[in-house]
Amino acid sequence: MELDSTRPLWRQIATEIIRRIKDGTYPPGSRVPSTLETAQEFGVVNATAATAMRHVREAGWTRGEVGLGTFVSDPLPPEPSA
């Protein structure tokens, strides 16, 4: 994925992580990449990746387990109604 410099990088990364959850790349209950792995994949600093991952967690798509990592929520949060 190529990042667009005209939009906040953390938001683009969060959107991509959520897209991967929705399309099954990261199925419910599976571990998602760490902040460091995410930063390396997207070529950003750890703080940007951490902000993206925090947004994904606060939106209910993931949950953290101390000492184990971050996992996709099961069940997934409901889609917002149009």
XYZ file of C-alpha atoms in Angstrom:
82
model
C 0.000 0.000 0.000
C 1.322 3.426 -0.920
C 0.639 6.187 1.597
C -0.748 9.546 0.474
C 1.168 12.471 1.981
C -1.910 14.723 1.836
C -3.801 12.718 4.495
C -2.745 11.762 8.040
C -0.536 8.672 7.791
C -1.938 7.103 10.963
C -5.478 7.294 9.556
C -4.446 5.617 6.292
C -2.703 2.822 8.207
C -5.686 2.341 10.535
C -8.002 2.159 7.518
C -5.769 -0.477 5.929
C -5.646 -2.587 9.116
C -9.450 -2.441 9.375
C -9.756 -3.359 5.676
C -7.553 -6.396 6.306
C -9.744 -7.428 9.233
C -12.920 -7.036 7.158
C -11.548 -9.013 4.206
C -10.322 -11.860 6.410
C -6.584 -11.268 6.060
C -6.655 -10.978 9.864
C -9.575 -13.207 10.941
C -11.349 -12.861 14.313
C -9.138 -14.080 17.156
C -5.919 -13.856 15.145
C -2.900 -11.841 16.206
C -2.273 -8.622 14.288
C 1.228 -7.299 13.629
C 2.896 -5.398 16.452
C 3.396 -1.654 16.384
C 7.023 -2.190 15.394
C 6.064 -4.589 12.582
C 3.411 -2.134 11.374
C 5.876 0.769 11.437
C 8.374 -1.249 9.413
C 5.785 -2.412 6.878
C 4.515 1.107 6.178
C 7.842 2.891 6.575
C 6.713 5.176 9.401
C 7.966 5.928 12.896
C 6.679 3.846 15.810
C 4.575 6.739 17.153
C 2.582 6.921 13.900
C 1.997 3.166 13.891
C 1.019 3.271 17.579
C -1.548 5.992 16.888
C -3.025 3.919 14.060
C -3.179 0.779 16.190
C -4.749 2.707 19.098
C -7.460 4.017 16.741
C -8.199 0.477 15.508
C -8.424 -0.764 19.115
C -10.624 2.139 20.269
C -12.972 1.481 17.337
C -13.438 -2.053 18.695
C -11.658 -3.976 15.921
C -8.859 -5.315 18.144
C -8.125 -6.065 21.785
C -4.808 -6.175 23.587
C -3.619 -8.946 25.877
C -0.770 -7.941 28.153
C 2.364 -9.868 27.286
C 0.716 -11.654 24.354
C -0.025 -9.000 21.747
C -2.994 -7.532 19.937
C -5.745 -9.721 18.528
C -8.721 -9.195 16.235
C -11.922 -8.884 18.232
C -14.313 -11.803 18.215
C -17.028 -10.944 17.472
C -16.215 -8.013 15.202
C -17.886 -4.683 15.954
C -21.101 -3.910 14.069
C -20.831 -1.858 10.901
C -22.177 1.681 11.272
C -25.576 2.087 9.650
C -25.850 4.436 6.695
